């Protein structure tokens, strides 16, 4: 067994671990939101959809270069296998922007936000996600050919030019997310100095969230674009590049675990669902005071992100 094959088996092993723990975490997040009405907000509904995208993307990482272990495919054959991954990776990139915009609009324009009807909200949040992901997937199909590729991944399945456009699209979405994060952090920083300390705590949670987002999803996309720019690379570099999937796997699987770590409200609700005898739960939840905290704390587990990918 050569070193390349051993390296691919190592990559496959940790992808399986992330798939296992990530899928469990994403399902638990959806289950908890479904079970506890106090957690059921518009933003949490979007995050549940993102969790579904993340689970599918995690499955996609297993197809991504591993199902073809030992076999070489051309671009057209590869794309037929991973087209679903391209679709949901694009969707989770866009929904991440939608989620942070949702929080920003809620914070900046609360009256306007509450006056948006349910049908309007569903249309505004789903239209860009569905439209962008379908366009990217169809574009990817038109950009395939019968050239042989070194690995069956979204980066290689397209032609080089199309792959760069695809990566730049995802990077653009990531830049939007980072900018909105920065605006939210500044907003809560100013509120913390003029109103109360809870806004400063929210700001710190947002800083933590943007750190996770940058060091997982954002860096993985930059790294992927660098790989595409290289026309030649050594066997060692090729083995190193295969581990870029570690960052994307982290981005797809951290939602639930970061939420439990950073949000007392979610921990309390989680324990009340799974260990009710050990938790003294309040019979009444004061919605108007918890809602702001919940909306801001949702940023702690949005890095898909997004919950993305991907």
Short mmCIF file of C-alpha atoms in Angstrom, two decimals:
data_model
loop_
_atom_site.label_atom_id
_atom_site.label_comp_id
_atom_site.label_asym_id
_atom_site.label_seq_id
_atom_site.Cartn_x
_atom_site.Cartn_y
_atom_site.Cartn_z
CA UNK A 1 0.00 0.00 0.00
CA UNK A 2 1.56 3.29 -1.11
CA UNK A 3 1.66 6.50 0.94
CA UNK A 4 -1.09 8.16 -1.12
CA UNK A 5 -3.54 5.36 -0.39
CA UNK A 6 -2.65 5.37 3.32
CA UNK A 7 -3.21 9.13 3.42
CA UNK A 8 -6.62 8.76 1.78
CA UNK A 9 -7.60 6.11 4.32
CA UNK A 10 -6.60 8.50 7.13
CA UNK A 11 -8.74 11.25 5.58
CA UNK A 12 -11.64 8.83 5.18
CA UNK A 13 -11.35 7.74 8.82
CA UNK A 14 -11.74 11.20 10.31
CA UNK A 15 -14.47 12.04 7.79
CA UNK A 16 -16.41 9.06 9.14
CA UNK A 17 -15.92 10.33 12.70
CA UNK A 18 -17.14 13.81 11.78
CA UNK A 19 -20.06 12.30 9.87
CA UNK A 20 -21.06 10.25 12.92
CA UNK A 21 -20.74 12.96 15.57
CA UNK A 22 -21.81 15.78 13.25
CA UNK A 23 -24.99 13.99 12.16
CA UNK A 24 -25.86 13.21 15.79
CA UNK A 25 -25.27 16.84 16.78
CA UNK A 26 -27.29 18.28 13.91
CA UNK A 27 -30.20 15.90 14.58
CA UNK A 28 -30.12 16.75 18.30
CA UNK A 29 -30.24 20.46 17.48
CA UNK A 30 -33.29 19.97 15.25
CA UNK A 31 -34.94 17.73 17.86
CA UNK A 32 -34.34 20.24 20.67
CA UNK A 33 -35.79 23.11 18.63
CA UNK A 34 -38.83 20.99 17.79
CA UNK A 35 -39.39 19.97 21.42
CA UNK A 36 -39.01 23.38 23.05
CA UNK A 37 -41.36 26.13 21.93
CA UNK A 38 -39.24 28.80 23.62
CA UNK A 39 -36.47 28.03 21.11
CA UNK A 40 -38.73 28.15 18.07
CA UNK A 41 -37.95 31.44 16.33
CA UNK A 42 -37.58 32.30 12.67
CA UNK A 43 -33.83 32.18 12.98
CA UNK A 44 -33.83 28.78 14.67
CA UNK A 45 -36.04 27.46 11.84
CA UNK A 46 -33.42 28.63 9.33
CA UNK A 47 -30.71 26.98 11.40
CA UNK A 48 -32.63 23.70 11.44
CA UNK A 49 -32.72 23.83 7.64
CA UNK A 50 -29.00 24.55 7.68
CA UNK A 51 -28.45 21.52 9.92
CA UNK A 52 -30.19 19.35 7.29
CA UNK A 53 -27.90 20.85 4.64
CA UNK A 54 -24.89 20.10 6.85
CA UNK A 55 -25.86 16.45 7.28
CA UNK A 56 -26.19 16.03 3.51
CA UNK A 57 -22.88 17.86 2.95
CA UNK A 58 -21.20 15.55 5.46
CA UNK A 59 -22.44 12.59 3.43
CA UNK A 60 -21.08 14.42 0.38
CA UNK A 61 -17.61 14.56 1.90
CA UNK A 62 -17.61 10.75 1.92
CA UNK A 63 -18.32 10.72 -1.81
CA UNK A 64 -15.84 13.55 -2.24
CA UNK A 65 -12.70 11.68 -3.27
CA UNK A 66 -13.29 8.60 -1.09
CA UNK A 67 -15.92 6.54 -2.86
CA UNK A 68 -13.62 6.52 -5.87
CA UNK A 69 -10.63 5.40 -3.81
CA UNK A 70 -8.26 3.64 -6.18
CA UNK A 71 -10.32 4.57 -9.27
CA UNK A 72 -9.83 7.46 -11.65
CA UNK A 73 -12.85 9.20 -13.16
CA UNK A 74 -13.34 11.90 -15.73
CA UNK A 75 -15.15 15.13 -14.88
CA UNK A 76 -18.50 14.05 -16.27
CA UNK A 77 -18.51 10.73 -14.38
CA UNK A 78 -17.43 12.46 -11.18
CA UNK A 79 -20.07 15.18 -11.38
CA UNK A 80 -22.85 12.63 -11.73
CA UNK A 81 -21.76 11.23 -8.36
CA UNK A 82 -21.28 14.47 -6.41
CA UNK A 83 -23.83 16.83 -8.02
CA UNK A 84 -26.02 16.59 -4.91
CA UNK A 85 -23.03 17.70 -2.80
CA UNK A 86 -22.46 20.74 -5.02
CA UNK A 87 -26.17 21.62 -4.71
CA UNK A 88 -26.29 21.47 -0.92
CA UNK A 89 -22.84 23.01 -0.40
CA UNK A 90 -24.00 26.01 -2.44
CA UNK A 91 -27.29 26.10 -0.52
CA UNK A 92 -25.61 26.07 2.89
CA UNK A 93 -23.27 28.89 1.82
CA UNK A 94 -26.22 31.08 0.86
CA UNK A 95 -28.39 30.20 3.87
CA UNK A 96 -25.53 31.25 6.14
CA UNK A 97 -25.79 34.76 4.66
CA UNK A 98 -29.57 34.64 5.09
CA UNK A 99 -29.23 33.66 8.76
CA UNK A 100 -26.87 36.47 9.73
CA UNK A 101 -28.93 38.98 7.71
CA UNK A 102 -32.01 37.76 9.55
CA UNK A 103 -30.35 38.51 12.89
CA UNK A 104 -29.02 41.87 11.69
CA UNK A 105 -32.45 43.02 10.50
CA UNK A 106 -34.02 41.86 13.76
CA UNK A 107 -31.47 43.84 15.79
CA UNK A 108 -31.50 46.99 13.64
CA UNK A 109 -35.16 47.09 12.58
CA UNK A 110 -37.20 45.07 15.11
CA UNK A 111 -40.56 46.67 14.23
CA UNK A 112 -40.09 46.06 10.51
CA UNK A 113 -38.94 42.50 11.24
CA UNK A 114 -42.02 41.65 13.29
CA UNK A 115 -44.35 43.09 10.63
CA UNK A 116 -43.07 40.73 7.93
CA UNK A 117 -45.74 38.13 7.25
CA UNK A 118 -44.99 34.42 7.39
CA UNK A 119 -45.47 33.96 3.63
CA UNK A 120 -43.22 36.94 2.84
CA UNK A 121 -40.55 35.66 5.20
CA UNK A 122 -40.59 32.17 3.68
CA UNK A 123 -40.30 33.58 0.16
CA UNK A 124 -37.52 36.05 0.97
CA UNK A 125 -35.43 33.46 2.81
CA UNK A 126 -35.94 30.49 0.48
CA UNK A 127 -35.81 32.17 -2.93
CA UNK A 128 -32.09 33.15 -2.88
CA UNK A 129 -31.07 29.79 -1.40
CA UNK A 130 -32.95 27.69 -3.98
CA UNK A 131 -32.15 29.95 -6.94
CA UNK A 132 -28.40 30.28 -6.30
CA UNK A 133 -27.86 26.59 -5.52
CA UNK A 134 -29.73 25.42 -8.64
CA UNK A 135 -27.91 27.89 -10.90
CA UNK A 136 -24.52 26.80 -9.53
CA UNK A 137 -25.37 23.10 -9.90
CA UNK A 138 -26.62 23.48 -13.49
CA UNK A 139 -23.61 25.64 -14.33
CA UNK A 140 -21.35 22.94 -12.92
CA UNK A 141 -22.94 20.33 -15.14
CA UNK A 142 -22.38 22.45 -18.26
CA UNK A 143 -18.73 22.93 -17.22
CA UNK A 144 -17.82 19.23 -17.22
CA UNK A 145 -15.94 17.32 -19.88
CA UNK A 146 -14.30 13.94 -20.34
CA UNK A 147 -10.87 14.94 -19.04
CA UNK A 148 -9.44 12.69 -16.34
CA UNK A 149 -9.10 14.27 -12.90
CA UNK A 150 -6.84 13.37 -9.91
CA UNK A 151 -9.72 13.27 -7.39
CA UNK A 152 -13.52 13.39 -7.51
CA UNK A 153 -14.17 16.65 -5.64
CA UNK A 154 -16.20 19.77 -6.47
CA UNK A 155 -12.94 21.60 -7.12
CA UNK A 156 -11.83 19.15 -9.82
CA UNK A 157 -15.25 18.15 -11.20
CA UNK A 158 -15.60 21.51 -12.96
CA UNK A 159 -13.18 22.86 -15.52
CA UNK A 160 -10.43 24.97 -13.95
CA UNK A 161 -12.13 28.25 -14.86
CA UNK A 162 -15.54 27.06 -13.64
CA UNK A 163 -13.98 25.77 -10.41
CA UNK A 164 -12.48 29.18 -9.74
CA UNK A 165 -15.86 30.84 -10.29
CA UNK A 166 -17.48 28.31 -7.94
CA UNK A 167 -14.90 28.92 -5.22
CA UNK A 168 -15.10 32.69 -5.67
CA UNK A 169 -18.88 32.50 -5.29
CA UNK A 170 -18.55 30.64 -1.98
CA UNK A 171 -15.81 33.02 -0.85
CA UNK A 172 -18.03 35.99 -1.70
CA UNK A 173 -20.79 34.51 0.47
CA UNK A 174 -18.22 34.03 3.24
CA UNK A 175 -17.07 37.66 2.97
CA UNK A 176 -20.69 38.82 3.28
CA UNK A 177 -21.09 36.71 6.41
CA UNK A 178 -17.88 38.08 7.94
CA UNK A 179 -18.87 41.69 7.22
CA UNK A 180 -22.32 41.19 8.78
CA UNK A 181 -20.68 39.53 11.78
CA UNK A 182 -18.50 42.64 12.16
CA UNK A 183 -21.54 44.95 12.00
CA UNK A 184 -23.33 42.87 14.65
CA UNK A 185 -20.29 42.86 16.93
CA UNK A 186 -20.01 46.64 16.67
CA UNK A 187 -23.75 47.02 17.33
CA UNK A 188 -23.62 44.99 20.53
CA UNK A 189 -20.36 46.65 21.57
CA UNK A 190 -22.02 50.08 21.41
CA UNK A 191 -25.11 48.77 23.20
CA UNK A 192 -22.91 47.30 25.91
CA UNK A 193 -21.32 50.66 26.67
CA UNK A 194 -24.60 52.56 26.64
CA UNK A 195 -27.11 50.05 28.01
CA UNK A 196 -26.08 46.89 29.86
CA UNK A 197 -23.45 44.22 30.25
CA UNK A 198 -25.54 41.54 28.50
CA UNK A 199 -24.79 43.25 25.18
CA UNK A 200 -21.06 42.99 25.89
CA UNK A 201 -21.49 39.27 26.60
CA UNK A 202 -23.33 38.91 23.31
CA UNK A 203 -20.50 40.74 21.55
CA UNK A 204 -17.98 38.28 22.99
CA UNK A 205 -20.09 35.34 21.84
CA UNK A 206 -20.21 36.84 18.36
CA UNK A 207 -16.42 37.27 18.34
CA UNK A 208 -16.07 33.61 19.26
CA UNK A 209 -18.50 32.65 16.48
CA UNK A 210 -16.74 34.63 13.80
CA UNK A 211 -13.45 33.06 14.90
CA UNK A 212 -14.85 29.56 14.36
CA UNK A 213 -16.33 30.59 11.03
CA UNK A 214 -13.06 32.06 9.74
CA UNK A 215 -10.81 29.24 10.92
CA UNK A 216 -13.03 26.48 9.49
CA UNK A 217 -15.21 27.32 6.53
CA UNK A 218 -13.54 30.56 5.35
CA UNK A 219 -9.99 29.19 5.49
CA UNK A 220 -11.02 25.93 3.79
CA UNK A 221 -12.39 27.87 0.81
CA UNK A 222 -9.30 30.07 0.55
CA UNK A 223 -7.11 26.97 0.75
CA UNK A 224 -9.22 25.31 -1.96
CA UNK A 225 -8.81 28.32 -4.24
CA UNK A 226 -5.03 28.25 -3.72
CA UNK A 227 -5.01 24.57 -4.72
CA UNK A 228 -6.87 25.40 -7.94
CA UNK A 229 -4.31 28.09 -8.80
CA UNK A 230 -1.48 25.54 -8.74
CA UNK A 231 -0.81 23.78 -12.02
CA UNK A 232 1.75 21.35 -10.60
CA UNK A 233 2.40 19.96 -7.13
CA UNK A 234 4.43 17.23 -5.51
CA UNK A 235 3.06 13.99 -4.05
CA UNK A 236 3.54 15.45 -0.54
CA UNK A 237 1.60 18.59 -1.46
CA UNK A 238 -1.20 16.47 -2.93
CA UNK A 239 -1.40 14.48 0.33
CA UNK A 240 -1.48 17.71 2.32
CA UNK A 241 -4.23 19.19 0.15
CA UNK A 242 -6.44 16.17 0.85
CA UNK A 243 -6.65 17.29 4.50
CA UNK A 244 -8.43 20.51 3.54
CA UNK A 245 -11.57 18.44 4.08
CA UNK A 246 -10.79 18.52 7.83
CA UNK A 247 -11.79 22.19 7.95
CA UNK A 248 -15.00 21.69 5.97
CA UNK A 249 -15.94 18.67 8.11
CA UNK A 250 -15.46 20.82 11.23
CA UNK A 251 -17.68 23.52 9.74
CA UNK A 252 -20.45 21.00 9.01
CA UNK A 253 -20.42 19.38 12.44
CA UNK A 254 -19.89 22.07 15.11
CA UNK A 255 -23.38 23.63 15.34
CA UNK A 256 -24.84 21.62 18.21
CA UNK A 257 -21.63 21.32 20.23
CA UNK A 258 -20.77 25.02 20.07
CA UNK A 259 -24.36 25.84 21.00
CA UNK A 260 -24.22 23.63 24.09
CA UNK A 261 -20.88 25.15 25.07
CA UNK A 262 -21.80 28.81 24.67
CA UNK A 263 -25.53 29.05 25.40
CA UNK A 264 -26.91 28.47 28.91
CA UNK A 265 -30.46 28.61 27.59
CA UNK A 266 -29.85 25.74 25.16
CA UNK A 267 -28.04 23.69 27.79
CA UNK A 268 -30.93 24.17 30.19
CA UNK A 269 -33.49 23.15 27.57
CA UNK A 270 -31.38 20.20 26.44
CA UNK A 271 -31.12 18.84 30.00
CA UNK A 272 -34.84 19.37 30.53
CA UNK A 273 -35.57 17.18 27.49
CA UNK A 274 -33.09 14.37 28.16
CA UNK A 275 -32.66 14.50 31.97
CA UNK A 276 -35.88 16.14 33.25
CA UNK A 277 -35.50 14.75 36.79
CA UNK A 278 -32.19 16.54 37.25
CA UNK A 279 -33.37 19.92 36.08
CA UNK A 280 -35.78 22.29 37.79
CA UNK A 281 -37.42 24.00 34.86
CA UNK A 282 -39.46 27.12 35.14
CA UNK A 283 -43.17 26.79 34.39
CA UNK A 284 -43.19 30.12 32.60
CA UNK A 285 -40.60 31.57 30.24
CA UNK A 286 -40.52 35.32 29.88
CA UNK A 287 -40.48 35.59 26.12
CA UNK A 288 -39.75 39.28 25.65
CA UNK A 289 -36.52 39.16 27.69
CA UNK A 290 -35.22 35.84 26.42
CA UNK A 291 -35.95 36.53 22.78
CA UNK A 292 -33.19 39.07 22.25
CA UNK A 293 -30.67 36.83 23.97
CA UNK A 294 -31.76 33.85 21.90
CA UNK A 295 -31.57 35.77 18.65
CA UNK A 296 -28.09 37.00 19.41
CA UNK A 297 -26.85 33.67 20.76
CA UNK A 298 -27.81 31.94 17.52
CA UNK A 299 -24.66 33.44 16.05
CA UNK A 300 -22.67 31.09 18.28
CA UNK A 301 -23.55 28.12 16.12
CA UNK A 302 -24.06 29.57 12.63
CA UNK A 303 -20.40 28.83 11.17
CA UNK A 304 -21.93 26.14 8.47
CA UNK A 305 -20.66 27.31 9.01
CA UNK A 306 -22.64 26.73 8.08
CA UNK A 307 -23.84 25.36 8.84
CA UNK A 308 -21.94 25.12 4.79
CA UNK A 309 -19.54 23.98 4.26
CA UNK A 310 -20.27 24.41 2.70
#
